[in-house]
């Protein structure tokens, strides 16, 4: 719809007023923070100078007042940062809403709110009223306010492109939010960092982002459906909506450090601090101090795709649901049969009857994990025999270990499990190096015997690429973060773990109670031609491309030489900002890098590298979650993607937004 000149000028005037107000607020807040900082320093000096004269009640009151002032300053500082981010682009959309029995109102929507006294110039996109921008087209609409449901009509829906505080384009989206600005955004070139999608959030995505009714969400979305973006925008929404929730109370589990770096700009763009990010490998390293060298997930996957697996069936068993039952049965048997064999004698004159000790073991302290039970018994015996002192508990602990009928050593116990009838194969741990599949089992058994290292600070957890975690890993995470809410996102069609496959992520509702299972069915990343091709890889028929721009044909090549390789790269450089050469494994990635390094400025990416170049070479299992303008799928003629590798091949091909070239795997 064409915008009339008078209306354009009205919008320009409103933008100018808003920008001016934002800049005035920046100046005012900056001065306030400077003054507040001086006051806080003076107040702290006063406390220091007079603390000897104050009673404890006065001291606590003064310290509480100081903490309150600091908290207020932090809040002002955070808002100031958000204002800085929006000063040249204060909003991206608006709706004209007529509430029942009230006058029409223009609601402008941006990253953060901007108000002047009682008038809101810009509403935060996370506020209740702004939900209508994403959930409704023109016509009847409603939103959930603290006072109840507010109904009315949206008479106009509008989006803006603003650059350097100047109005460039206006889109009236009376039909569908995806018809204009979304298509323009989808056609843009990618960058080395994920961008926020706050101005193009779709209805199905918004339902996930704003869900506060369900404790846990399990979201299954096809490649390019915006799962990760949705997760990050959900975090921003929860930080806005939940009282006292801070970024320090949130953890995002990512597949590797490349991915963590790739998403690191989104929350700051939305005006929030980055949360903690970690991999499951990080969790293993934090909780296993018995080994210095532990294999990460990338190494685990790489072994398979390089053909370095000697016992596939055993690794598959270690990753299966059966291993949980077998470990639990082994531990139950261990606890049933553990006992002290002799009386405890120490200091040459004190003796404790074994029956008394076993009573403590089986009954008095049976609420503790086994290793903790023995510690508690040692403390109790020390307290009983040394007038309430437990200073000799360590010495008694050593004596108890000598008379118990099992060796209280984790490596010994796990090796005992591997050689027992509870384990379906026969295996033994390495003394120095812990393979990834063994590390998961080690941590689970350790946690059952020593206790889970629980974390009560973290209140919200996001797990991305959920399909690559087995149920044993989910049990470990859930027992570590007992009080957290979970948002779990993945796609079973993008499984790269060759040893474990979900039929549907809905299976996770059996682990996470009070869960809601949601599907995202639209893809926004790739062109229609790329989607048609990737659908055929897995035999899919339910994936629909939203992009409607003119698409290039997919190019297939066989017997590609170095010169052909370089020509394709040069061709893509002319039409793309970012190019990825995606290989089946890291050995092939290294080969391609060595082949091209003298002719092309390329970066070789592993699970710990950062994407800083416009041309990268990366194994498919590291490229998960990333996207590029153009992708070349390199396959060695003697190591093509097989039927068993089709999910990895699908992952590789769906990284491409605009252009796809496939070598040696037609």
mmCIF file with all atom_site columns, C-alpha atoms in Angstrom, residues 135-277:
data_model
loop_
_atom_site.group_PDB
_atom_site.id
_atom_site.type_symbol
_atom_site.label_atom_id
_atom_site.label_alt_id
_atom_site.label_comp_id
_atom_site.label_asym_id
_atom_site.label_entity_id
_atom_site.label_seq_id
_atom_site.pdbx_PDB_ins_code
_atom_site.Cartn_x
_atom_site.Cartn_y
_atom_site.Cartn_z
_atom_site.occupancy
_atom_site.B_iso_or_equiv
_atom_site.pdbx_formal_charge
_atom_site.auth_seq_id
_atom_site.auth_comp_id
_atom_site.auth_asym_id
_atom_site.auth_atom_id
_atom_site.pdbx_PDB_model_num
ATOM 1   C CA . UNK A 1 135 ? -0.482  -12.803 16.823 1.00 0.00 ? 135 UNK A CA 1
ATOM 2   C CA . UNK A 1 136 ? -3.111  -10.936 14.798 1.00 0.00 ? 136 UNK A CA 1
ATOM 3   C CA . UNK A 1 137 ? -3.683  -9.341  11.439 1.00 0.00 ? 137 UNK A CA 1
ATOM 4   C CA . UNK A 1 138 ? -6.052  -6.395  11.001 1.00 0.00 ? 138 UNK A CA 1
ATOM 5   C CA . UNK A 1 139 ? -9.454  -7.068  12.527 1.00 0.00 ? 139 UNK A CA 1
ATOM 6   C CA . UNK A 1 140 ? -10.580 -8.350  15.954 1.00 0.00 ? 140 UNK A CA 1
ATOM 7   C CA . UNK A 1 141 ? -7.733  -8.836  18.421 1.00 0.00 ? 141 UNK A CA 1
ATOM 8   C CA . UNK A 1 142 ? -7.010  -9.095  22.121 1.00 0.00 ? 142 UNK A CA 1
ATOM 9   C CA . UNK A 1 143 ? -4.157  -9.271  24.619 1.00 0.00 ? 143 UNK A CA 1
ATOM 10  C CA . UNK A 1 144 ? -3.758  -10.532 28.163 1.00 0.00 ? 144 UNK A CA 1
ATOM 11  C CA . UNK A 1 145 ? -3.161  -7.655  30.556 1.00 0.00 ? 145 UNK A CA 1
ATOM 12  C CA . UNK A 1 146 ? -2.624  -7.979  34.330 1.00 0.00 ? 146 UNK A CA 1
ATOM 13  C CA . UNK A 1 147 ? -6.232  -6.797  34.752 1.00 0.00 ? 147 UNK A CA 1
ATOM 14  C CA . UNK A 1 148 ? -7.598  -9.420  32.351 1.00 0.00 ? 148 UNK A CA 1
ATOM 15  C CA . UNK A 1 149 ? -8.238  -9.827  28.625 1.00 0.00 ? 149 UNK A CA 1
ATOM 16  C CA . UNK A 1 150 ? -8.449  -6.575  26.651 1.00 0.00 ? 150 UNK A CA 1
ATOM 17  C CA . UNK A 1 151 ? -10.385 -6.825  23.379 1.00 0.00 ? 151 UNK A CA 1
ATOM 18  C CA . UNK A 1 152 ? -10.704 -4.546  20.410 1.00 0.00 ? 152 UNK A CA 1
ATOM 19  C CA . UNK A 1 153 ? -9.777  -4.166  16.749 1.00 0.00 ? 153 UNK A CA 1
ATOM 20  C CA . UNK A 1 154 ? -6.478  -3.659  14.936 1.00 0.00 ? 154 UNK A CA 1
ATOM 21  C CA . UNK A 1 155 ? -7.219  -1.156  12.208 1.00 0.00 ? 155 UNK A CA 1
ATOM 22  C CA . UNK A 1 156 ? -3.689  -0.923  10.851 1.00 0.00 ? 156 UNK A CA 1
ATOM 23  C CA . UNK A 1 157 ? -0.439  -2.817  11.085 1.00 0.00 ? 157 UNK A CA 1
ATOM 24  C CA . UNK A 1 158 ? 2.773   -1.127  10.016 1.00 0.00 ? 158 UNK A CA 1
ATOM 25  C CA . UNK A 1 159 ? 6.505   -1.860  9.839  1.00 0.00 ? 159 UNK A CA 1
ATOM 26  C CA . UNK A 1 160 ? 9.408   0.514   9.338  1.00 0.00 ? 160 UNK A CA 1
ATOM 27  C CA . UNK A 1 161 ? 12.941  0.506   8.049  1.00 0.00 ? 161 UNK A CA 1
ATOM 28  C CA . UNK A 1 162 ? 14.871  3.203   9.924  1.00 0.00 ? 162 UNK A CA 1
ATOM 29  C CA . UNK A 1 163 ? 18.561  3.938   9.388  1.00 0.00 ? 163 UNK A CA 1
ATOM 30  C CA . UNK A 1 164 ? 20.578  6.595   11.221 1.00 0.00 ? 164 UNK A CA 1
ATOM 31  C CA . UNK A 1 165 ? 17.397  8.098   12.685 1.00 0.00 ? 165 UNK A CA 1
ATOM 32  C CA . UNK A 1 166 ? 15.908  8.541   9.200  1.00 0.00 ? 166 UNK A CA 1
ATOM 33  C CA . UNK A 1 167 ? 12.785  6.871   7.873  1.00 0.00 ? 167 UNK A CA 1
ATOM 34  C CA . UNK A 1 168 ? 13.625  4.804   4.770  1.00 0.00 ? 168 UNK A CA 1
ATOM 35  C CA . UNK A 1 169 ? 10.604  2.572   4.160  1.00 0.00 ? 169 UNK A CA 1
ATOM 36  C CA . UNK A 1 170 ? 7.109   1.991   5.528  1.00 0.00 ? 170 UNK A CA 1
ATOM 37  C CA . UNK A 1 171 ? 5.188   -1.244  5.017  1.00 0.00 ? 171 UNK A CA 1
ATOM 38  C CA . UNK A 1 172 ? 1.482   -1.480  5.731  1.00 0.00 ? 172 UNK A CA 1
ATOM 39  C CA . UNK A 1 173 ? 0.874   -5.153  6.431  1.00 0.00 ? 173 UNK A CA 1
ATOM 40  C CA . UNK A 1 174 ? -2.887  -5.387  6.286  1.00 0.00 ? 174 UNK A CA 1
ATOM 41  C CA . UNK A 1 175 ? -2.758  -8.947  5.017  1.00 0.00 ? 175 UNK A CA 1
ATOM 42  C CA . UNK A 1 176 ? 0.215   -10.766 6.463  1.00 0.00 ? 176 UNK A CA 1
ATOM 43  C CA . UNK A 1 177 ? 3.306   -9.769  8.376  1.00 0.00 ? 177 UNK A CA 1
ATOM 44  C CA . UNK A 1 178 ? 5.373   -12.115 6.226  1.00 0.00 ? 178 UNK A CA 1
ATOM 45  C CA . UNK A 1 179 ? 4.490   -10.485 2.940  1.00 0.00 ? 179 UNK A CA 1
ATOM 46  C CA . UNK A 1 180 ? 6.865   -7.558  2.949  1.00 0.00 ? 180 UNK A CA 1
ATOM 47  C CA . UNK A 1 181 ? 9.523   -6.947  5.555  1.00 0.00 ? 181 UNK A CA 1
ATOM 48  C CA . UNK A 1 182 ? 10.010  -10.634 6.290  1.00 0.00 ? 182 UNK A CA 1
ATOM 49  C CA . UNK A 1 183 ? 10.772  -11.401 2.651  1.00 0.00 ? 183 UNK A CA 1
ATOM 50  C CA . UNK A 1 184 ? 13.213  -8.520  2.543  1.00 0.00 ? 184 UNK A CA 1
ATOM 51  C CA . UNK A 1 185 ? 14.974  -9.784  5.663  1.00 0.00 ? 185 UNK A CA 1
ATOM 52  C CA . UNK A 1 186 ? 15.088  -13.375 4.381  1.00 0.00 ? 186 UNK A CA 1
ATOM 53  C CA . UNK A 1 187 ? 16.702  -12.229 1.164  1.00 0.00 ? 187 UNK A CA 1
ATOM 54  C CA . UNK A 1 188 ? 19.511  -10.469 3.040  1.00 0.00 ? 188 UNK A CA 1
ATOM 55  C CA . UNK A 1 189 ? 23.019  -11.845 3.194  1.00 0.00 ? 189 UNK A CA 1
ATOM 56  C CA . UNK A 1 190 ? 24.041  -13.658 6.350  1.00 0.00 ? 190 UNK A CA 1
ATOM 57  C CA . UNK A 1 191 ? 26.763  -12.519 8.730  1.00 0.00 ? 191 UNK A CA 1
ATOM 58  C CA . UNK A 1 192 ? 29.223  -14.164 11.100 1.00 0.00 ? 192 UNK A CA 1
ATOM 59  C CA . UNK A 1 193 ? 26.803  -13.589 14.001 1.00 0.00 ? 193 UNK A CA 1
ATOM 60  C CA . UNK A 1 194 ? 23.143  -14.476 14.393 1.00 0.00 ? 194 UNK A CA 1
ATOM 61  C CA . UNK A 1 195 ? 20.800  -11.460 14.260 1.00 0.00 ? 195 UNK A CA 1
ATOM 62  C CA . UNK A 1 196 ? 17.699  -10.815 16.304 1.00 0.00 ? 196 UNK A CA 1
ATOM 63  C CA . UNK A 1 197 ? 14.355  -11.401 14.588 1.00 0.00 ? 197 UNK A CA 1
ATOM 64  C CA . UNK A 1 198 ? 12.276  -9.168  16.814 1.00 0.00 ? 198 UNK A CA 1
ATOM 65  C CA . UNK A 1 199 ? 10.728  -7.300  13.877 1.00 0.00 ? 199 UNK A CA 1
ATOM 66  C CA . UNK A 1 200 ? 9.734   -10.467 11.994 1.00 0.00 ? 200 UNK A CA 1
ATOM 67  C CA . UNK A 1 201 ? 8.678   -12.924 14.703 1.00 0.00 ? 201 UNK A CA 1
ATOM 68  C CA . UNK A 1 202 ? 5.925   -15.145 13.314 1.00 0.00 ? 202 UNK A CA 1
ATOM 69  C CA . UNK A 1 203 ? 2.798   -16.290 15.120 1.00 0.00 ? 203 UNK A CA 1
ATOM 70  C CA . UNK A 1 204 ? 3.966   -19.884 15.708 1.00 0.00 ? 204 UNK A CA 1
ATOM 71  C CA . UNK A 1 205 ? 7.294   -18.594 17.010 1.00 0.00 ? 205 UNK A CA 1
ATOM 72  C CA . UNK A 1 206 ? 5.599   -16.029 19.243 1.00 0.00 ? 206 UNK A CA 1
ATOM 73  C CA . UNK A 1 207 ? 3.556   -18.748 20.961 1.00 0.00 ? 207 UNK A CA 1
ATOM 74  C CA . UNK A 1 208 ? 6.816   -20.327 22.124 1.00 0.00 ? 208 UNK A CA 1
ATOM 75  C CA . UNK A 1 209 ? 8.488   -17.059 23.072 1.00 0.00 ? 209 UNK A CA 1
ATOM 76  C CA . UNK A 1 210 ? 5.618   -15.806 25.243 1.00 0.00 ? 210 UNK A CA 1
ATOM 77  C CA . UNK A 1 211 ? 4.553   -19.076 26.838 1.00 0.00 ? 211 UNK A CA 1
ATOM 78  C CA . UNK A 1 212 ? 4.437   -18.647 30.629 1.00 0.00 ? 212 UNK A CA 1
ATOM 79  C CA . UNK A 1 213 ? 1.771   -21.253 31.386 1.00 0.00 ? 213 UNK A CA 1
ATOM 80  C CA . UNK A 1 214 ? 3.957   -24.347 31.021 1.00 0.00 ? 214 UNK A CA 1
ATOM 81  C CA . UNK A 1 215 ? 6.935   -25.162 33.239 1.00 0.00 ? 215 UNK A CA 1
ATOM 82  C CA . UNK A 1 216 ? 8.834   -26.926 30.455 1.00 0.00 ? 216 UNK A CA 1
ATOM 83  C CA . UNK A 1 217 ? 8.629   -26.550 26.676 1.00 0.00 ? 217 UNK A CA 1
ATOM 84  C CA . UNK A 1 218 ? 9.792   -29.198 24.204 1.00 0.00 ? 218 UNK A CA 1
ATOM 85  C CA . UNK A 1 219 ? 10.008  -27.573 20.769 1.00 0.00 ? 219 UNK A CA 1
ATOM 86  C CA . UNK A 1 220 ? 10.592  -29.590 17.621 1.00 0.00 ? 220 UNK A CA 1
ATOM 87  C CA . UNK A 1 221 ? 11.267  -27.441 14.587 1.00 0.00 ? 221 UNK A CA 1
ATOM 88  C CA . UNK A 1 222 ? 12.475  -28.210 11.092 1.00 0.00 ? 222 UNK A CA 1
ATOM 89  C CA . UNK A 1 223 ? 15.775  -26.849 9.762  1.00 0.00 ? 223 UNK A CA 1
ATOM 90  C CA . UNK A 1 224 ? 15.546  -23.076 9.315  1.00 0.00 ? 224 UNK A CA 1
ATOM 91  C CA . UNK A 1 225 ? 12.430  -22.681 11.465 1.00 0.00 ? 225 UNK A CA 1
ATOM 92  C CA . UNK A 1 226 ? 14.245  -20.254 13.766 1.00 0.00 ? 226 UNK A CA 1
ATOM 93  C CA . UNK A 1 227 ? 14.503  -22.535 16.804 1.00 0.00 ? 227 UNK A CA 1
ATOM 94  C CA . UNK A 1 228 ? 17.613  -20.911 18.225 1.00 0.00 ? 228 UNK A CA 1
ATOM 95  C CA . UNK A 1 229 ? 16.347  -17.396 17.569 1.00 0.00 ? 229 UNK A CA 1
ATOM 96  C CA . UNK A 1 230 ? 13.083  -18.304 19.255 1.00 0.00 ? 230 UNK A CA 1
ATOM 97  C CA . UNK A 1 231 ? 14.956  -19.667 22.271 1.00 0.00 ? 231 UNK A CA 1
ATOM 98  C CA . UNK A 1 232 ? 17.020  -16.497 22.680 1.00 0.00 ? 232 UNK A CA 1
ATOM 99  C CA . UNK A 1 233 ? 14.013  -14.214 22.256 1.00 0.00 ? 233 UNK A CA 1
ATOM 100 C CA . UNK A 1 234 ? 12.211  -16.355 24.811 1.00 0.00 ? 234 UNK A CA 1
ATOM 101 C CA . UNK A 1 235 ? 15.056  -15.732 27.264 1.00 0.00 ? 235 UNK A CA 1
ATOM 102 C CA . UNK A 1 236 ? 14.762  -11.982 26.646 1.00 0.00 ? 236 UNK A CA 1
ATOM 103 C CA . UNK A 1 237 ? 11.009  -12.218 27.201 1.00 0.00 ? 237 UNK A CA 1
ATOM 104 C CA . UNK A 1 238 ? 11.379  -14.161 30.463 1.00 0.00 ? 238 UNK A CA 1
ATOM 105 C CA . UNK A 1 239 ? 13.990  -11.687 31.744 1.00 0.00 ? 239 UNK A CA 1
ATOM 106 C CA . UNK A 1 240 ? 11.435  -8.948  31.122 1.00 0.00 ? 240 UNK A CA 1
ATOM 107 C CA . UNK A 1 241 ? 8.437   -10.805 32.506 1.00 0.00 ? 241 UNK A CA 1
ATOM 108 C CA . UNK A 1 242 ? 9.694   -12.799 35.548 1.00 0.00 ? 242 UNK A CA 1
ATOM 109 C CA . UNK A 1 243 ? 10.491  -10.764 38.670 1.00 0.00 ? 243 UNK A CA 1
ATOM 110 C CA . UNK A 1 244 ? 14.094  -10.888 39.883 1.00 0.00 ? 244 UNK A CA 1
ATOM 111 C CA . UNK A 1 245 ? 15.190  -13.141 37.013 1.00 0.00 ? 245 UNK A CA 1
ATOM 112 C CA . UNK A 1 246 ? 18.596  -12.044 35.698 1.00 0.00 ? 246 UNK A CA 1
ATOM 113 C CA . UNK A 1 247 ? 20.896  -13.321 32.986 1.00 0.00 ? 247 UNK A CA 1
ATOM 114 C CA . UNK A 1 248 ? 22.931  -14.920 35.788 1.00 0.00 ? 248 UNK A CA 1
ATOM 115 C CA . UNK A 1 249 ? 19.979  -17.256 36.453 1.00 0.00 ? 249 UNK A CA 1
ATOM 116 C CA . UNK A 1 250 ? 19.916  -18.622 32.905 1.00 0.00 ? 250 UNK A CA 1
ATOM 117 C CA . UNK A 1 251 ? 22.055  -21.267 31.174 1.00 0.00 ? 251 UNK A CA 1
ATOM 118 C CA . UNK A 1 252 ? 22.049  -22.083 27.468 1.00 0.00 ? 252 UNK A CA 1
ATOM 119 C CA . UNK A 1 253 ? 23.404  -25.498 26.485 1.00 0.00 ? 253 UNK A CA 1
ATOM 120 C CA . UNK A 1 254 ? 25.007  -25.284 23.047 1.00 0.00 ? 254 UNK A CA 1
ATOM 121 C CA . UNK A 1 255 ? 26.630  -27.977 20.853 1.00 0.00 ? 255 UNK A CA 1
ATOM 122 C CA . UNK A 1 256 ? 30.069  -26.301 20.719 1.00 0.00 ? 256 UNK A CA 1
ATOM 123 C CA . UNK A 1 257 ? 31.925  -23.020 21.217 1.00 0.00 ? 257 UNK A CA 1
ATOM 124 C CA . UNK A 1 258 ? 31.554  -22.050 17.544 1.00 0.00 ? 258 UNK A CA 1
ATOM 125 C CA . UNK A 1 259 ? 27.802  -22.023 18.016 1.00 0.00 ? 259 UNK A CA 1
ATOM 126 C CA . UNK A 1 260 ? 28.075  -20.101 21.302 1.00 0.00 ? 260 UNK A CA 1
ATOM 127 C CA . UNK A 1 261 ? 30.083  -17.404 19.573 1.00 0.00 ? 261 UNK A CA 1
ATOM 128 C CA . UNK A 1 262 ? 27.662  -17.337 16.646 1.00 0.00 ? 262 UNK A CA 1
ATOM 129 C CA . UNK A 1 263 ? 24.654  -16.516 18.867 1.00 0.00 ? 263 UNK A CA 1
ATOM 130 C CA . UNK A 1 264 ? 26.492  -14.144 21.201 1.00 0.00 ? 264 UNK A CA 1
ATOM 131 C CA . UNK A 1 265 ? 25.078  -10.920 19.688 1.00 0.00 ? 265 UNK A CA 1
ATOM 132 C CA . UNK A 1 266 ? 21.367  -11.686 19.921 1.00 0.00 ? 266 UNK A CA 1
ATOM 133 C CA . UNK A 1 267 ? 20.634  -10.947 23.582 1.00 0.00 ? 267 UNK A CA 1
ATOM 134 C CA . UNK A 1 268 ? 22.759  -7.745  23.637 1.00 0.00 ? 268 UNK A CA 1
ATOM 135 C CA . UNK A 1 269 ? 20.870  -6.583  20.526 1.00 0.00 ? 269 UNK A CA 1
ATOM 136 C CA . UNK A 1 270 ? 17.671  -7.138  22.508 1.00 0.00 ? 270 UNK A CA 1
ATOM 137 C CA . UNK A 1 271 ? 18.993  -5.051  25.387 1.00 0.00 ? 271 UNK A CA 1
ATOM 138 C CA . UNK A 1 272 ? 19.898  -7.930  27.699 1.00 0.00 ? 272 UNK A CA 1
ATOM 139 C CA . UNK A 1 273 ? 23.170  -9.274  29.029 1.00 0.00 ? 273 UNK A CA 1
ATOM 140 C CA . UNK A 1 274 ? 24.374  -12.597 27.695 1.00 0.00 ? 274 UNK A CA 1
ATOM 141 C CA . UNK A 1 275 ? 23.543  -15.617 29.793 1.00 0.00 ? 275 UNK A CA 1
ATOM 142 C CA . UNK A 1 276 ? 25.867  -18.422 30.786 1.00 0.00 ? 276 UNK A CA 1
ATOM 143 C CA . UNK A 1 277 ? 26.516  -20.817 27.927 1.00 0.00 ? 277 UNK A CA 1
#
